[in-house]
CSV table of C-alpha atoms and ligand atoms in Angstrom, one decimal:
chain,number,residue,atom,x,y,z
U,1,MET,CA,188.2,117.5,136.4
U,2,LYS,CA,187.4,121.2,136.8
U,3,LYS,CA,190.5,123.2,137.3
U,4,ASN,CA,189.8,125.7,140.1
U,5,ILE,CA,188.0,125.6,143.4
U,6,VAL,CA,186.4,128.9,144.2
U,7,LEU,CA,185.4,129.8,147.8
U,8,ILE,CA,182.5,132.2,148.3
U,9,GLY,CA,180.7,133.3,151.5
U,10,PHE,CA,180.2,136.1,153.9
U,11,MET,CA,182.9,138.2,155.5
U,12,GLY,CA,184.5,136.3,158.3
U,13,SER,CA,183.5,132.9,157.0
U,14,GLY,CA,187.2,131.9,156.8
U,15,LYS,CA,187.6,131.8,153.0
U,16,THR,CA,191.2,133.0,153.0
U,17,THR,CA,192.5,130.8,155.8
U,18,ILE,CA,190.6,127.8,154.5
U,19,GLY,CA,191.7,128.5,150.9
U,20,ARG,CA,195.4,128.7,151.9
U,21,LEU,CA,195.3,125.3,153.7
U,22,LEU,CA,193.2,123.8,150.9
U,23,ALA,CA,195.8,124.9,148.3
U,24,LYS,CA,198.6,123.5,150.4
U,25,GLN,CA,196.9,120.1,150.8
U,26,LEU,CA,195.9,119.8,147.1
U,27,ASP,CA,199.1,121.3,145.9
U,28,TYR,CA,197.3,124.1,144.0
U,29,SER,CA,198.3,127.7,143.9
U,30,PHE,CA,196.3,130.2,145.9
U,31,LEU,CA,194.7,133.5,145.0
U,32,ASP,CA,192.7,135.9,147.1
U,33,THR,CA,190.6,138.3,145.0
U,34,ASP,CA,190.7,141.1,147.6
U,35,GLU,CA,194.5,140.9,147.8
U,36,GLU,CA,194.8,140.8,144.0
U,37,ILE,CA,192.6,144.0,143.7
U,38,GLU,CA,194.5,145.8,146.4
U,39,GLN,CA,197.8,145.0,144.5
U,40,LYS,CA,196.4,146.0,141.2
U,41,GLU,CA,195.0,149.3,142.5
U,42,ASN,CA,197.9,149.8,144.9
U,43,LYS,CA,195.4,150.7,147.7
U,44,THR,CA,193.6,149.0,150.5
U,45,ILE,CA,190.0,147.9,150.1
U,46,ASN,CA,189.0,150.6,152.7
U,47,LYS,CA,190.7,153.3,150.6
U,48,ILE,CA,189.1,152.0,147.3
U,49,PHE,CA,185.7,152.2,149.0
U,50,ALA,CA,186.4,155.6,150.4
U,51,GLU,CA,187.9,157.2,147.3
U,52,GLN,CA,186.1,155.5,144.4
U,53,GLY,CA,183.1,153.9,146.0
U,54,GLU,CA,181.7,150.4,146.2
U,55,LYS,CA,180.5,150.4,142.6
U,56,TYR,CA,184.0,150.9,141.3
U,57,PHE,CA,185.2,148.1,143.6
U,58,ARG,CA,182.6,145.8,142.1
U,59,THR,CA,183.8,146.5,138.6
U,60,CYS,CA,187.3,145.6,139.7
U,61,GLU,CA,185.9,142.3,141.0
U,62,THR,CA,184.1,141.5,137.7
U,63,LYS,CA,187.2,142.4,135.6
U,64,LEU,CA,189.4,140.1,137.7
U,65,LEU,CA,186.8,137.3,137.6
U,66,GLU,CA,186.7,137.6,133.8
U,67,GLU,CA,190.5,137.1,133.7
U,68,LEU,CA,190.4,134.2,136.1
U,69,SER,CA,187.6,132.4,134.3
U,70,ASN,CA,189.8,132.3,131.2
U,71,SER,CA,193.0,131.0,132.9
U,72,ASN,CA,194.0,127.4,132.9
U,73,GLU,CA,195.8,127.3,136.2
U,74,LYS,CA,194.8,124.9,139.0
U,75,CYS,CA,194.1,127.4,141.7
U,76,ILE,CA,192.1,127.8,144.9
U,77,ILE,CA,190.4,131.2,144.7
U,78,SER,CA,189.2,132.9,147.7
U,79,THR,CA,186.7,135.7,146.8
U,80,GLY,CA,185.4,138.9,148.5
U,81,GLY,CA,182.1,138.4,150.3
U,82,GLY,CA,180.2,140.5,147.8
U,83,MET,CA,181.5,138.8,144.7
U,84,PRO,CA,178.4,136.7,143.8
U,85,LEU,CA,176.0,139.7,144.1
U,86,LEU,CA,176.2,140.8,140.5
U,87,LYS,CA,174.4,138.3,138.2
U,88,GLU,CA,177.2,138.3,135.7
U,89,ASN,CA,179.7,137.4,138.5
U,90,GLY,CA,177.5,134.4,139.5
U,91,LYS,CA,177.9,133.0,136.0
U,92,LEU,CA,181.6,133.8,135.8
U,93,LEU,CA,182.2,132.1,139.2
U,94,LYS,CA,180.6,128.9,137.9
U,95,LYS,CA,182.6,129.1,134.7
U,96,THR,CA,185.8,129.6,136.8
U,97,GLY,CA,185.6,126.4,138.8
U,98,PHE,CA,183.9,124.3,141.4
U,99,VAL,CA,182.2,126.8,143.7
U,100,VAL,CA,182.1,126.1,147.4
U,101,TYR,CA,179.9,128.2,149.7
U,102,LEU,CA,181.3,128.5,153.2
U,103,SER,CA,178.2,129.4,155.3
U,104,VAL,CA,178.4,131.1,158.6
U,105,GLN,CA,176.0,132.3,161.3
U,106,LYS,CA,175.6,135.9,162.5
U,107,ASP,CA,177.1,135.1,166.0
U,108,THR,CA,180.2,133.6,164.5
U,109,VAL,CA,180.7,136.6,162.2
U,110,MET,CA,180.3,138.9,165.2
U,111,GLU,CA,182.8,137.0,167.3
U,112,ARG,CA,185.4,136.8,164.5
U,113,LEU,CA,185.1,140.4,163.3
U,114,LYS,CA,184.3,142.3,166.5
U,115,ASN,CA,187.7,144.2,166.4
U,116,ASP,CA,188.0,144.3,162.6
U,117,THR,CA,188.6,147.6,160.9
U,118,THR,CA,189.2,146.4,157.3
U,119,ARG,CA,185.6,145.8,156.2
U,120,PRO,CA,184.0,149.1,155.1
U,121,LEU,CA,180.5,147.6,154.8
U,122,LEU,CA,180.5,146.8,158.5
U,123,ALA,CA,182.2,150.0,159.8
U,124,GLY,CA,180.5,152.4,162.2
U,125,ASP,CA,177.5,151.7,164.5
U,126,SER,CA,175.0,148.8,164.6
U,127,MET,CA,177.4,146.2,163.2
U,128,GLU,CA,175.1,143.4,164.4
U,129,LYS,CA,172.2,144.8,162.4
U,130,LYS,CA,174.3,145.3,159.3
U,131,VAL,CA,175.5,141.7,159.5
U,132,GLU,CA,172.0,140.4,160.1
U,133,ASP,CA,170.5,142.3,157.1
U,134,LEU,CA,173.4,141.5,154.8
U,135,LEU,CA,173.3,137.8,155.7
U,136,GLU,CA,169.5,137.6,155.1
U,137,PHE,CA,169.9,139.2,151.7
U,138,ARG,CA,172.9,137.3,150.6
U,139,ASN,CA,172.4,133.8,151.9
U,140,PRO,CA,170.1,132.8,149.1
U,141,ILE,CA,172.5,134.3,146.5
U,142,TYR,CA,175.4,132.3,147.9
U,143,GLU,CA,173.3,129.1,147.8
U,144,TYR,CA,172.2,129.8,144.3
U,145,THR,CA,175.7,130.4,143.1
U,146,ALA,CA,177.4,127.5,144.7
U,147,HIS,CA,177.9,123.9,143.6
U,148,MET,CA,178.3,122.9,147.2
U,149,MET,CA,177.7,124.4,150.7
U,150,ILE,CA,179.7,123.7,153.8
U,151,LYS,CA,178.6,124.9,157.3
U,152,THR,CA,181.6,126.4,159.0
U,153,ASP,CA,180.3,127.2,162.5
U,154,TYR,CA,181.9,125.2,165.3
U,155,LYS,CA,184.3,123.4,163.0
U,156,SER,CA,188.1,123.6,162.9
U,157,ILE,CA,189.8,124.8,159.7
U,158,GLU,CA,191.2,121.3,159.2
U,159,GLU,CA,187.8,119.7,159.5
U,160,ILE,CA,186.4,122.1,156.9
U,161,VAL,CA,189.2,121.6,154.5
U,162,GLU,CA,188.8,117.8,154.8
U,163,GLU,CA,185.1,118.1,154.2
U,164,ILE,CA,185.7,120.2,151.1
U,165,ILE,CA,188.2,117.8,149.6
U,166,ARG,CA,186.0,114.8,150.4
U,167,ASN,CA,182.9,116.3,148.8
U,168,TYR,CA,184.8,117.8,145.9
U,169,LYS,CA,186.1,114.4,144.9
U,170,ILE,CA,182.7,112.7,145.2
U,171,MET,CA,181.0,115.4,143.2
U,172,GLU,CA,183.7,115.6,140.5
U,173,GLY,CA,183.7,111.8,140.3
U,174,ASN,CA,179.9,111.9,139.7
U,175,SER,CA,180.1,114.5,137.0
U,176,GLU,CA,182.9,112.5,135.2
U,177,LEU,CA,180.6,109.5,135.3
U,178,GLU,CA,177.7,111.5,133.9
U,179,GLN,CA,179.8,112.7,131.1
U,180,LYS,CA,180.9,109.1,130.3
U,181,ASN,CA,177.3,107.9,130.3
U,182,SER,CA,175.9,110.7,128.2
Q,201,S3P,C1,183.0,142.6,151.0
Q,201,S3P,C2,183.8,141.6,151.6
Q,201,S3P,C3,185.3,141.8,151.7
Q,201,S3P,C4,185.8,142.8,150.7
Q,201,S3P,C5,185.0,144.1,150.7
Q,201,S3P,C6,183.5,143.9,150.5
Q,201,S3P,C7,181.5,142.3,150.9
Q,201,S3P,O1,186.0,140.6,151.6
Q,201,S3P,O2,185.7,142.3,149.4
Q,201,S3P,O3,185.2,144.7,152.0
Q,201,S3P,O4,180.8,143.0,150.2
Q,201,S3P,O5,181.1,141.3,151.6
Q,201,S3P,P1,186.0,139.4,152.7
Q,201,S3P,O6,184.7,138.6,152.4
Q,201,S3P,O7,187.2,138.6,152.4
Q,201,S3P,O8,186.0,140.0,154.0
C-alpha cells in the first residue's frame, strides 16, 4: 500500500477541507503544505509573495515536498494549487504518495473565492479572466500529475471523500495484484 494520499488541484477546489475529513475517516494524520510553509517562514502566503516573490515560494514548496517524499508517515497531504507546476515537483508528488486531482470548474472557483483575500495570484482586477487563464494552463498539468481525478463541482464534501476512498482502495488493490503477478 502506498503510504500517503496527496491532493492536488486549483485554488478553491476544496483540497484542505476534503483532506481534513479524509484524514479523519482513514485515521491518517493531515498536513497542508501552505500552512506548513507559513509556519516555517513565520509569514502568511500573501506576505511571502509580496516580500520574496512567487519564485521563492515555489522553492519553499519544492523543499517541503522533498522532505515529505522521504517520510514514512501515513498522511493526507493537501498541496497549494501551484505545486505540480514545476516538473521536479510532479515527480516528487508521485513519489510521495497516491496523487488525487480534485478538478473544479471556473464558476465554482468564482463562487467559492469571490470574497477571498488570501490568494495573491487572484488579487486585483479581472479575477474571472485570471481564473480562466490559469485553469486552461494548469488543467493538463494536474491531469498528467495525478493517479486519479475526481470532479468536485456540485458534490458534497462527504460524497467526494467517499469517492476518493472507494477509488483509492480499488486502484491500490489493483496495483498489489499486479505486483503479485509480475
Ligand atoms: C497557489 C495556491 C495557493 C497558495 C498560493 C499559490 C497557486 O494554495 O499555495 O497562493 O499557485 O495556485 P491553495 O490552492 O490552497 O489556495
